[in-house]
CSV table of C-alpha atoms in Angstrom, one decimal:
chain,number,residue,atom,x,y,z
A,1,UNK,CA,8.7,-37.5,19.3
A,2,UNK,CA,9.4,-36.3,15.7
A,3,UNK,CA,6.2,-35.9,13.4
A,4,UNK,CA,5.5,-37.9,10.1
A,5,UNK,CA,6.7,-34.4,8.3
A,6,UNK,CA,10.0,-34.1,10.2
A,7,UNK,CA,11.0,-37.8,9.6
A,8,UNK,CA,9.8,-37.7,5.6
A,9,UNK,CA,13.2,-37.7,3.4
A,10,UNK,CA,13.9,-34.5,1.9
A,11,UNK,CA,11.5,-32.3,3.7
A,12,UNK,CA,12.1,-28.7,4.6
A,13,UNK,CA,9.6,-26.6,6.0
A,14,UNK,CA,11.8,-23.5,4.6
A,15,UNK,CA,11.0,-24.8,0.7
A,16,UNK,CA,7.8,-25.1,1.1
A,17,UNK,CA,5.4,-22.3,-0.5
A,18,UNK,CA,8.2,-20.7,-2.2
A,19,UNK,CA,7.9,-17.2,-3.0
A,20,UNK,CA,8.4,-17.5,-6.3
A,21,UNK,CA,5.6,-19.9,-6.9
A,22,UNK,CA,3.3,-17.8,-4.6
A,23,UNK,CA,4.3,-14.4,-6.5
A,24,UNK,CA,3.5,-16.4,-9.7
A,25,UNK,CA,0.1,-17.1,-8.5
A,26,UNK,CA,-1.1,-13.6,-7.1
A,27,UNK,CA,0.7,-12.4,-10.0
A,28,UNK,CA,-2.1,-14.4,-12.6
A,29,UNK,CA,-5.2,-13.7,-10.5
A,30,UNK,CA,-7.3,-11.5,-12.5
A,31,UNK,CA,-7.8,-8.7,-9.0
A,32,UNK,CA,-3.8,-8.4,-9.9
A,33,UNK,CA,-4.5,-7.8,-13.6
A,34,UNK,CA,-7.5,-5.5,-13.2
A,35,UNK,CA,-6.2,-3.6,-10.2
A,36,UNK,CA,-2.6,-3.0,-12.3
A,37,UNK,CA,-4.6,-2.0,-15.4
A,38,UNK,CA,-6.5,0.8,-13.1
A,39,UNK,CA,-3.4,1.8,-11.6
A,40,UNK,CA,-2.1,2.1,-15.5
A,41,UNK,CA,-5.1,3.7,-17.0
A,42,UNK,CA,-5.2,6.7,-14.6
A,43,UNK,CA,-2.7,8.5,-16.1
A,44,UNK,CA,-3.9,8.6,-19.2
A,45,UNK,CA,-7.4,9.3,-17.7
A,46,UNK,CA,-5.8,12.6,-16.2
A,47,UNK,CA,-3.9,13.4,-19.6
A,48,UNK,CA,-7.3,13.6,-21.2
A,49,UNK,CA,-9.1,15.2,-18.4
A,50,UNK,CA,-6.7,18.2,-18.6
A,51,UNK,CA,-6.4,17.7,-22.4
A,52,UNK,CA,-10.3,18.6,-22.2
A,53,UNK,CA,-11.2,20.6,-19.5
A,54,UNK,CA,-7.8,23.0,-20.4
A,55,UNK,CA,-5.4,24.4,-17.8
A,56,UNK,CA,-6.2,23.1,-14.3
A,57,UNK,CA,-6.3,26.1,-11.5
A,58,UNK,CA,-8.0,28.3,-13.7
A,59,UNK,CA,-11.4,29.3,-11.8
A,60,UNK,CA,-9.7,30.5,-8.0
A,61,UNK,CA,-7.0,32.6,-7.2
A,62,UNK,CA,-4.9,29.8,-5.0
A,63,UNK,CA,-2.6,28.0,-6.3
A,64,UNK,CA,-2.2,23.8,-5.1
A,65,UNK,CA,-0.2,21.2,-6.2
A,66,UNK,CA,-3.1,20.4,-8.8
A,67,UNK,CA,-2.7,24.0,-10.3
A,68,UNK,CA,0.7,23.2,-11.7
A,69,UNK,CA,-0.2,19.3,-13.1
A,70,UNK,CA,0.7,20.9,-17.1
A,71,UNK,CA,3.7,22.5,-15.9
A,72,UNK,CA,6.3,19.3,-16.7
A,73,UNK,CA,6.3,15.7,-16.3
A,74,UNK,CA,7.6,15.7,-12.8
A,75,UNK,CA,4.6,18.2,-12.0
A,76,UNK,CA,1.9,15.6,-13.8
A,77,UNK,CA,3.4,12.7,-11.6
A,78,UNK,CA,3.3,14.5,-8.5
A,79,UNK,CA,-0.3,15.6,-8.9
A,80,UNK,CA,-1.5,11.7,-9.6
A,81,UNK,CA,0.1,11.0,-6.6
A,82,UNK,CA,-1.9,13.7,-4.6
A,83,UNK,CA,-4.9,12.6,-6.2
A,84,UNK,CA,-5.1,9.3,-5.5
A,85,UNK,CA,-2.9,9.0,-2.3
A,86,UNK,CA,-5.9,9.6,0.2
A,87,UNK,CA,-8.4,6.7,-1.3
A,88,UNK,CA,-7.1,5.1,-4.5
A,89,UNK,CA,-3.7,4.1,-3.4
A,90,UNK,CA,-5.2,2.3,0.0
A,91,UNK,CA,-7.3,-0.2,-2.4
A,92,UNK,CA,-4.7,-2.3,-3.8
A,93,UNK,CA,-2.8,-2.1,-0.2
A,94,UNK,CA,-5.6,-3.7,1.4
A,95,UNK,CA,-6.5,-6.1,-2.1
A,96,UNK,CA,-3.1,-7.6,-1.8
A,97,UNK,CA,-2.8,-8.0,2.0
A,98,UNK,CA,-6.4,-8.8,2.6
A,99,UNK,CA,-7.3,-11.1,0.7
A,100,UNK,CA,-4.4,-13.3,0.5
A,101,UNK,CA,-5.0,-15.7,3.2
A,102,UNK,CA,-8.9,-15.4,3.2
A,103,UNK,CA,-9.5,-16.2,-0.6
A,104,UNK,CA,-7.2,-20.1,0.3
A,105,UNK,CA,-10.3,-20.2,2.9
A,106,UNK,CA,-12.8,-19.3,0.7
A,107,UNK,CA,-11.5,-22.2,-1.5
A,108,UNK,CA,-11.7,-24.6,0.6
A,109,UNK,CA,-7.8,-24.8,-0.2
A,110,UNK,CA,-6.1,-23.3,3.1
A,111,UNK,CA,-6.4,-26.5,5.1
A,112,UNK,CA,-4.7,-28.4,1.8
A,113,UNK,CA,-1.7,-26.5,2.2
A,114,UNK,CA,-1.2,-26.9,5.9
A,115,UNK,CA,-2.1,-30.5,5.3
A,116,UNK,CA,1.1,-30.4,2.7
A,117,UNK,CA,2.3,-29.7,5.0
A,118,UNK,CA,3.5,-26.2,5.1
A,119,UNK,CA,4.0,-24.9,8.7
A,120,UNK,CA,1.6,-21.9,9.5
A,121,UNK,CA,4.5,-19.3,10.2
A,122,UNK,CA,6.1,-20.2,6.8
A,123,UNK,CA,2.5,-19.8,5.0
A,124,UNK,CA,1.8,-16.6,6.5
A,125,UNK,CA,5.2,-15.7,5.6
A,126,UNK,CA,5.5,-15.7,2.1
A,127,UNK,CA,1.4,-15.1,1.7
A,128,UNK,CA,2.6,-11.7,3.3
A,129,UNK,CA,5.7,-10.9,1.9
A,130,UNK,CA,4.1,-11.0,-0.9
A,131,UNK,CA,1.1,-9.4,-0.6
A,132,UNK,CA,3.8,-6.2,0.2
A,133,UNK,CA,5.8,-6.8,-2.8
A,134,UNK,CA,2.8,-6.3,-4.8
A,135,UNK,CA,1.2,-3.0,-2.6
A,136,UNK,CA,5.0,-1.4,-3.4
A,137,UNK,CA,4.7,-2.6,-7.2
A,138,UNK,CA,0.8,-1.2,-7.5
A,139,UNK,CA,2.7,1.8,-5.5
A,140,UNK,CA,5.3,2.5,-7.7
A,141,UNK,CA,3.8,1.7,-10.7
A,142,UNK,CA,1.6,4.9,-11.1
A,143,UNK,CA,4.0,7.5,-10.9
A,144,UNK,CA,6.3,5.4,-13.2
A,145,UNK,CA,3.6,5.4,-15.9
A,146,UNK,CA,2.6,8.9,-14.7
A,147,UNK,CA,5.7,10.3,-15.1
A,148,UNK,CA,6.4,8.4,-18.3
A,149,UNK,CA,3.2,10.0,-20.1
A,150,UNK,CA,3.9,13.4,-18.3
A,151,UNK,CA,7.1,13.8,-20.2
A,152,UNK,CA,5.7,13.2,-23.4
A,153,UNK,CA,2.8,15.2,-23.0
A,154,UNK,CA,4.7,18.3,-20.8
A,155,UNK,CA,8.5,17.8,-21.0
A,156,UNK,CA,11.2,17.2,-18.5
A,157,UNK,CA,11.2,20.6,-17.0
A,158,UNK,CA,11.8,21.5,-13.2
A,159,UNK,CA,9.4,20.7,-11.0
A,160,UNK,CA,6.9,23.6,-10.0
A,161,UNK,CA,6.1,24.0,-6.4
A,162,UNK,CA,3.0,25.8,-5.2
A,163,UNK,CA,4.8,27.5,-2.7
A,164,UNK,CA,7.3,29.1,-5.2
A,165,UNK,CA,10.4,28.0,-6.8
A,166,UNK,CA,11.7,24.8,-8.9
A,167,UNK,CA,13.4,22.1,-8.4
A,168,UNK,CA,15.3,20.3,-11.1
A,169,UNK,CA,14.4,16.9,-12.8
A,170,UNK,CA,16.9,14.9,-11.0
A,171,UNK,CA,16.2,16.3,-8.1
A,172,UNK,CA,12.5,16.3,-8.5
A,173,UNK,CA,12.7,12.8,-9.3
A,174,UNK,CA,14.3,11.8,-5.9
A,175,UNK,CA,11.9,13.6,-4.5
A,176,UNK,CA,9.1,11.5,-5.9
A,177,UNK,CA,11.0,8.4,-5.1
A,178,UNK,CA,10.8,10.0,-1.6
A,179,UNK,CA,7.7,10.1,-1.6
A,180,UNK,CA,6.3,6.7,-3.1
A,181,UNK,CA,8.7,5.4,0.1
A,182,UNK,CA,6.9,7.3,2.5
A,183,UNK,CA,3.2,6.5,1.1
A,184,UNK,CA,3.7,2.7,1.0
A,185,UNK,CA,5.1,3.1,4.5
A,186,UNK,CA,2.3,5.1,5.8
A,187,UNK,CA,-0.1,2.5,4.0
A,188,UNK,CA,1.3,0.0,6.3
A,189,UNK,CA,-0.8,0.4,8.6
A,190,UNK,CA,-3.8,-0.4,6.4
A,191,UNK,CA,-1.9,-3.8,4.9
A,192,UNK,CA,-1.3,-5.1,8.9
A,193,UNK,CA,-4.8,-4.2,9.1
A,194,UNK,CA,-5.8,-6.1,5.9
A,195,UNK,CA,-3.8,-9.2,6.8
A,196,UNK,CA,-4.8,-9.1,10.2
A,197,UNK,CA,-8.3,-9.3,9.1
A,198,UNK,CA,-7.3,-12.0,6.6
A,199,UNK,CA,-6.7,-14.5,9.2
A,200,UNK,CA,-9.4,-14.0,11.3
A,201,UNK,CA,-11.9,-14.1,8.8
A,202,UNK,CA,-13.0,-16.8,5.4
A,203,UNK,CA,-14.5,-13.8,3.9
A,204,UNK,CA,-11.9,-12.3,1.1
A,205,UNK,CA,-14.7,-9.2,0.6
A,206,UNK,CA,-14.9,-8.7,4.2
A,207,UNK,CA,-11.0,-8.6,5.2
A,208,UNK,CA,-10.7,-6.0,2.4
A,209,UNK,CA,-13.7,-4.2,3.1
A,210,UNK,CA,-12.6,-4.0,6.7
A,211,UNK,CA,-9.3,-2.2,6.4
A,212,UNK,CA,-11.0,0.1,3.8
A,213,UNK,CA,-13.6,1.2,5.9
A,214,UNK,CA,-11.1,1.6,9.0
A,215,UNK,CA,-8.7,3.3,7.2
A,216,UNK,CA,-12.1,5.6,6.2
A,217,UNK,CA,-12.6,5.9,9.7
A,218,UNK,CA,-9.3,7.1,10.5
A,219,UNK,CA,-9.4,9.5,8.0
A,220,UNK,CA,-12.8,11.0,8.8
A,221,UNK,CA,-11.8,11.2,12.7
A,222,UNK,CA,-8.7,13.3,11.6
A,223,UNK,CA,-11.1,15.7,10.3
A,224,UNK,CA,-12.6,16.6,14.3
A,225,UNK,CA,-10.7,19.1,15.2
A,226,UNK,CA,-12.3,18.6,19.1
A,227,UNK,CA,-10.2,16.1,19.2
A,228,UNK,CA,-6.9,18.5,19.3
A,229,UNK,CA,-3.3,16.2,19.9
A,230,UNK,CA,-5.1,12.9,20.1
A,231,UNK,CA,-5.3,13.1,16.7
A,232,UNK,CA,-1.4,13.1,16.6
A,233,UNK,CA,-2.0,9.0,17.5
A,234,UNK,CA,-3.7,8.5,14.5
A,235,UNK,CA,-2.2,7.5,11.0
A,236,UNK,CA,-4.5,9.0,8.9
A,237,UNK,CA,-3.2,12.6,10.5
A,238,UNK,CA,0.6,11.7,8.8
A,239,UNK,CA,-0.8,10.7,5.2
A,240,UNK,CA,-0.1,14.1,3.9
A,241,UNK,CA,3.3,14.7,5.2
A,242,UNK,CA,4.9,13.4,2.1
A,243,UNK,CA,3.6,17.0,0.9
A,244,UNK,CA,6.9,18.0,2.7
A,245,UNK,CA,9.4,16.8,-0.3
A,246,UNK,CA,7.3,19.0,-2.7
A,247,UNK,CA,9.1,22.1,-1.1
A,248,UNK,CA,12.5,23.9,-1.6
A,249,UNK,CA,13.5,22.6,1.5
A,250,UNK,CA,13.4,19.1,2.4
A,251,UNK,CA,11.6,18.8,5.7
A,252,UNK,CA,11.7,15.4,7.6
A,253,UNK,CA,10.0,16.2,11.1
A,254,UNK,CA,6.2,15.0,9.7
A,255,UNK,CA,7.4,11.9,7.9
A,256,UNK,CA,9.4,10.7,10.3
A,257,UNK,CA,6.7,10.8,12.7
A,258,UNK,CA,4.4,9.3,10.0
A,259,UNK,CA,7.0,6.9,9.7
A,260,UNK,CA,7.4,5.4,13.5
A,261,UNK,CA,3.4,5.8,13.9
A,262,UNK,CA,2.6,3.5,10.8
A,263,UNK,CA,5.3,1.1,12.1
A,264,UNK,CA,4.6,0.7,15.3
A,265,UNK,CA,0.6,-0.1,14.4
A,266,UNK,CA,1.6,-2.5,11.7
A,267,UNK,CA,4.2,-4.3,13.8
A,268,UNK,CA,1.7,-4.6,16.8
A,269,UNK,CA,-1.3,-6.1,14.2
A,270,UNK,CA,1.2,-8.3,12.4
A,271,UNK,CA,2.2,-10.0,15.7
A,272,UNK,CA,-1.4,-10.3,16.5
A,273,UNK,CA,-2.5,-12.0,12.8
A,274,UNK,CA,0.6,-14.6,13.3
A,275,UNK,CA,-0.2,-15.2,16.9
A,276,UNK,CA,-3.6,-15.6,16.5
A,277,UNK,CA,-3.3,-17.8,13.3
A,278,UNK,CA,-0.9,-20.3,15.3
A,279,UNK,CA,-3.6,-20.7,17.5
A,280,UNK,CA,-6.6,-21.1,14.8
A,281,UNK,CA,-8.8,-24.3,14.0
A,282,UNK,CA,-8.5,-23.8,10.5
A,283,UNK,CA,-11.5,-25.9,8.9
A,284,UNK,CA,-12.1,-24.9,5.1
């Protein structure tokens, strides 16, 4: 027997909650605004940090990534990469997957639009596709903007390593493309989290919170040593592989290993969020 929604002229459950109209919406919500302004700002925070504190490196004898930031623009992007990979980058991830489906709870709204009816796969759908587009946009904006005021401040020279050598612009810039691609996949695992957490919870605060703090957690257990090759499972241990396309020589091994850990988590908690939303008495 067909439902009231199958038999209803015109409907089809594959227009409804376009992604358009749902990117439009995320992309208005002042978290979106505030989040990209950070994101924007940092740069320039960084500019003026080395602007007043003079050439970074200068009190040790070893020389980092962050030791080379004034070298040229591709240097400058590369550091703000480094420094916010580990903590900064993992907040909008887990802004834009967490609280997606959590905040229409918290309105009271989430009910309304499975009432409209738009079928629970579909919503979760575009709510997450979305959600991603917007982690890859926070993602790539920053070294875009980084890079942008690097080259007015310091030039489009090569890119510095720490370990020796240069690599040119163009190929420097691949090699930051390289790495944004690697980061947002590695921050996969903390968006399946977020979303996950999303759809068990009406708590925007606590979905985000959550895959903060577990991503935390992750990263703090990478840290005990005792734990030897278990710590190969976890996806916090890959985050710095990236570090690999900052050298003369490509190397792949890490992030590919990165790569199939992050996926494999995120696939496993995205099946778990759908399958356990299909199943959920959603009240508010």
């Amino acid at each position: 027997m067909s439902t009231l929604a199958e038999r209803a002229e015109g409907y089809r459950a594959g227009r409804t909650l376009p992604l358009r109209v749902e990117l439009v919406r995320q992309l208005k919500r002042r978290r979106t605004l505030v989040m990209g302004g950070i994101l924007f700002a940092l740069p320039f925070i960084l500019l003026i940090a080395f602007q007043v504190g003079g050439e970074p490196g200068g009190g040790n004898n070893r020389v980092n990534l962050m030791d080379t930031a004034t070298a040229s623009g591709a240097n400058f992007a590369a550091v703000n990469l480094f420094a916010s990979a580990g903590f900064l980058l993992v907040i909008p991830v887990a802004l834009f997957c967490g609280d997606t489906v959590a905040s229409e709870a918290s309105w009271s709204s989430l009910r309304y639009l499975l009432a409209a009816p738009v079928p629970r796969a579909r919503l979760l759908w575009s709510k997450l596709t979305v959600g991603l587009t917007l982690s890859l946009g926070a993602l790539v904006l920053l070294p875009l903007v980084a890079l942008a005021v690097g080259m007015a401040a310091y030039g489009t020279g090569p890119l510095e390593l720490p370990t020796g050598g240069t690599l040119p612009f163009g190929t420097a810039a691949q090699r930051l493309a390289v790495t944004v691609a690697y980061i947002f996949v590695s921050q996969l695992v903390t968006a399946a989290l977020a979303f996950w957490l999303s759809t068990r919870t009406d708590a925007p605060l606590g979905a985000v919170g959550g895959a903060v703090g577990l991503t935390i957690i992750g990263s703090v257990l990478d840290e005990v040593t005792a734990l030897g090759d278990w710590r190969d499972f976890l996806p916090a241990h890959w985050q710095y592989a990236w570090l690999d396309a900052v050298r003369p020589q490509l190397e792949w091994s890490d992030m590919i290993q990165g790569t199939s850990l992050s996926i494999t988590y995120a696939l496993v908690l995205f099946a778990l969020a759908f399958r356990g939303f299909a199943r959920k008495d959603v009240v508010s």
